[in-house]
Structure formats: structure tokens, C-alpha cells
Coordinates of C-alpha atoms in Angstrom, one line a residue:
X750 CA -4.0 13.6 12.8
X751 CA -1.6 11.1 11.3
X752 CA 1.1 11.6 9.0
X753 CA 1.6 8.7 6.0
X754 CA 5.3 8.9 4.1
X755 CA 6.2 6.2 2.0
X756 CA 9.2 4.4 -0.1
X757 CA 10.0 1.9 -2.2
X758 CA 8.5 2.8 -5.2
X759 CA 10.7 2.4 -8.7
X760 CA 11.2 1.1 -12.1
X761 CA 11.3 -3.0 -12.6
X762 CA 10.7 -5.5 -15.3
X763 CA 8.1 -7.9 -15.5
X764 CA 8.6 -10.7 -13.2
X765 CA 10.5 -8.4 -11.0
X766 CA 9.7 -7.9 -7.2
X767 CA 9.7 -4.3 -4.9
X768 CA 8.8 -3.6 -1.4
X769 CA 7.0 -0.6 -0.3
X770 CA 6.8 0.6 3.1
X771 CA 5.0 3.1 5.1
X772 CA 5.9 4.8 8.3
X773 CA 3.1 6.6 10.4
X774 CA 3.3 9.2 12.8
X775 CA 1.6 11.3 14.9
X776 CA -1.9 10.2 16.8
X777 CA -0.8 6.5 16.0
X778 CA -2.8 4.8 18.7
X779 CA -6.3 5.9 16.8
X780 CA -5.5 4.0 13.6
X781 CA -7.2 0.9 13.0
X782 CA -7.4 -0.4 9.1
X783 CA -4.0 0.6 7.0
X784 CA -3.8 -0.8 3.8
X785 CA -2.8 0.5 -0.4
X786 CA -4.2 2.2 -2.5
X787 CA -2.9 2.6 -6.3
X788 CA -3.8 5.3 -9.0
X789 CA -3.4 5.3 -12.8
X790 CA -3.7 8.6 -14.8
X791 CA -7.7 9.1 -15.9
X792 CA -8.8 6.5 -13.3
X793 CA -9.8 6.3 -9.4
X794 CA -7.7 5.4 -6.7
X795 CA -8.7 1.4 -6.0
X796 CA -7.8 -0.3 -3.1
X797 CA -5.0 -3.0 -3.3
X798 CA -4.7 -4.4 0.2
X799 CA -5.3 -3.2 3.6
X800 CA -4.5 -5.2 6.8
X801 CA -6.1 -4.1 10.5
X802 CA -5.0 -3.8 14.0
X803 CA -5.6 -7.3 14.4
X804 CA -3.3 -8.5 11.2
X805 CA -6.7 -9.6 9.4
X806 CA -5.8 -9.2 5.9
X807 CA -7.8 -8.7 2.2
X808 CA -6.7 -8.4 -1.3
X809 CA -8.1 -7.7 -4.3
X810 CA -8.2 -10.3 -6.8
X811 CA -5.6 -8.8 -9.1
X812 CA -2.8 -9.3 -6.8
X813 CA -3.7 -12.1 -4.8
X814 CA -0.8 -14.9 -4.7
X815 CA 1.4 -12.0 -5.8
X816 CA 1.2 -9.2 -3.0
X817 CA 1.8 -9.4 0.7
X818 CA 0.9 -6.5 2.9
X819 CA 2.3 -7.2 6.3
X820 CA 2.4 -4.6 9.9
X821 CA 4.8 -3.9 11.9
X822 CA 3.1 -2.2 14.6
X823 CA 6.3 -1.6 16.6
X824 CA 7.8 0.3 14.6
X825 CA 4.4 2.0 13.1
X826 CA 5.3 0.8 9.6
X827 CA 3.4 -1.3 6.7
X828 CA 4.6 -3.2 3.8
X829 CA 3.8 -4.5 0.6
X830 CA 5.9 -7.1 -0.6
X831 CA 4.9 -7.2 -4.4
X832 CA 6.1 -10.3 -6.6
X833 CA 5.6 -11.4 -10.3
X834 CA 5.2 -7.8 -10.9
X835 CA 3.2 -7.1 -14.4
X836 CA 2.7 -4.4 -16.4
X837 CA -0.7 -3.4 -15.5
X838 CA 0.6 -2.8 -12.0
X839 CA 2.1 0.2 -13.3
X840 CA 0.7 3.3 -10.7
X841 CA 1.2 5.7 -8.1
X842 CA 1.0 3.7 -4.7
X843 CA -0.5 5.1 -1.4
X844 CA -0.8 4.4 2.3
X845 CA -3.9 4.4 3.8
X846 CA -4.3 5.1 7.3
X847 CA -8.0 4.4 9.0
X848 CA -8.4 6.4 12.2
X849 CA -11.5 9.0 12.7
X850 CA -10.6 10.4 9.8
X851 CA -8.6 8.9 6.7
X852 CA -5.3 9.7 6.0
X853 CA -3.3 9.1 3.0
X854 CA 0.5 9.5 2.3
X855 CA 1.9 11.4 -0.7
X856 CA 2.4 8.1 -3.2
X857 CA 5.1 6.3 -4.6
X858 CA 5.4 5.4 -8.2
X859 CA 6.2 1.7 -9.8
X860 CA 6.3 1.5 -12.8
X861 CA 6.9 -2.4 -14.0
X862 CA 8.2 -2.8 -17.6
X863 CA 7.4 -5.7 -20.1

């Protein structure tokens, strides 16, 4: 079992930048993919980034240019280093942990104002 808690989250204006991180615990060595995940009320959870054990990396289109999701295995912790934040990136954020089974933190909200 692994354990997802994450930070960062808060309120910015357009343009603005925030970094979320992750820390994982627990069966640590069976994680492969980690990556975000972000949620608006109504609508499914979509995947923003996810990175794997290797440091291969994927984006979706929407925040390409603008996110970074980065791994610091070390220290069992991801990032995501958002820039030019807009207002449509307004959601609850969540950690993704790929092992045998997925894991998922509790969120973090952004909320990015125009």
C-alpha cells in the first residue's frame, strides 16, 4: 500500500506560477508511473502529467510549455511546477501513484484568478 499527501495548492492570478508536491510512503519500491490528476465540480478526474521510474515524461496538451512534473526519487516526492497559470486550471489536484494497485492522495485545490 502507498500513502499519497500533497501541498502546494492555493489561490493565484492569471499569469501567476505554484508548485505542488507529493510525498509517498509506505511500499515505495512497487511504484512505477506517478503523475496528476485534476478534478472540476460535474466532471471526471483527467490526467495532467505523469512521469515514470525512469523520468520519461507526458503532458496533456493543455499544459504543455506551461507545466513541469519532475521526481525526486530520493526523497519519494513529485512536483509540478505550473507557470502562466489560467483560469481554466482552476481544480482539485491529485497525486497518482502506479504500483499494483493505484493510489491517489487526498487533493489540493488551485484556484487561478483572471
Amino acid at each position: 500500500q502507498v500513502q499519497l499527501v500533497e501541498s502546494g495548492g492555493g489561490l493565484v492570478q492569471a499569469g501567476g506560477s505554484l508548485r505542488l508536491s507529493c510525498a509517498a510512503s509506505g511500499n515505495i519500491r512497487s511504484i512505477n508511473t506517478m503523475g496528476w490528476y485534476r478534478q472540476t465540480p460535474g466532471n471526471q478526474r483527467e490526467l495532467v502529467a505523469f512521469i515514470t521510474s525512469g523520468g520519461s515524461t507526458n503532458y496533456v496538451d493543455a499544459v504543455k510549455g506551461r507545466f513541469t512534473i519532475s521526481r525526486d526519487n530520493a526523497k519519494n516526492m513529485i512536483y509540478l511546477q505550473m507557470n502562466s497559470l489560467r483560469p481554466e486550471d482552476t481544480a482539485v489536484y491529485y497525486c497518482m501513484a502506479l504500483a499494483t494497485v493505484r493510489s491517489w492522495g487526498q487533493g489540493t485545490q488551485v484556484t487561478v484568478s483572471s
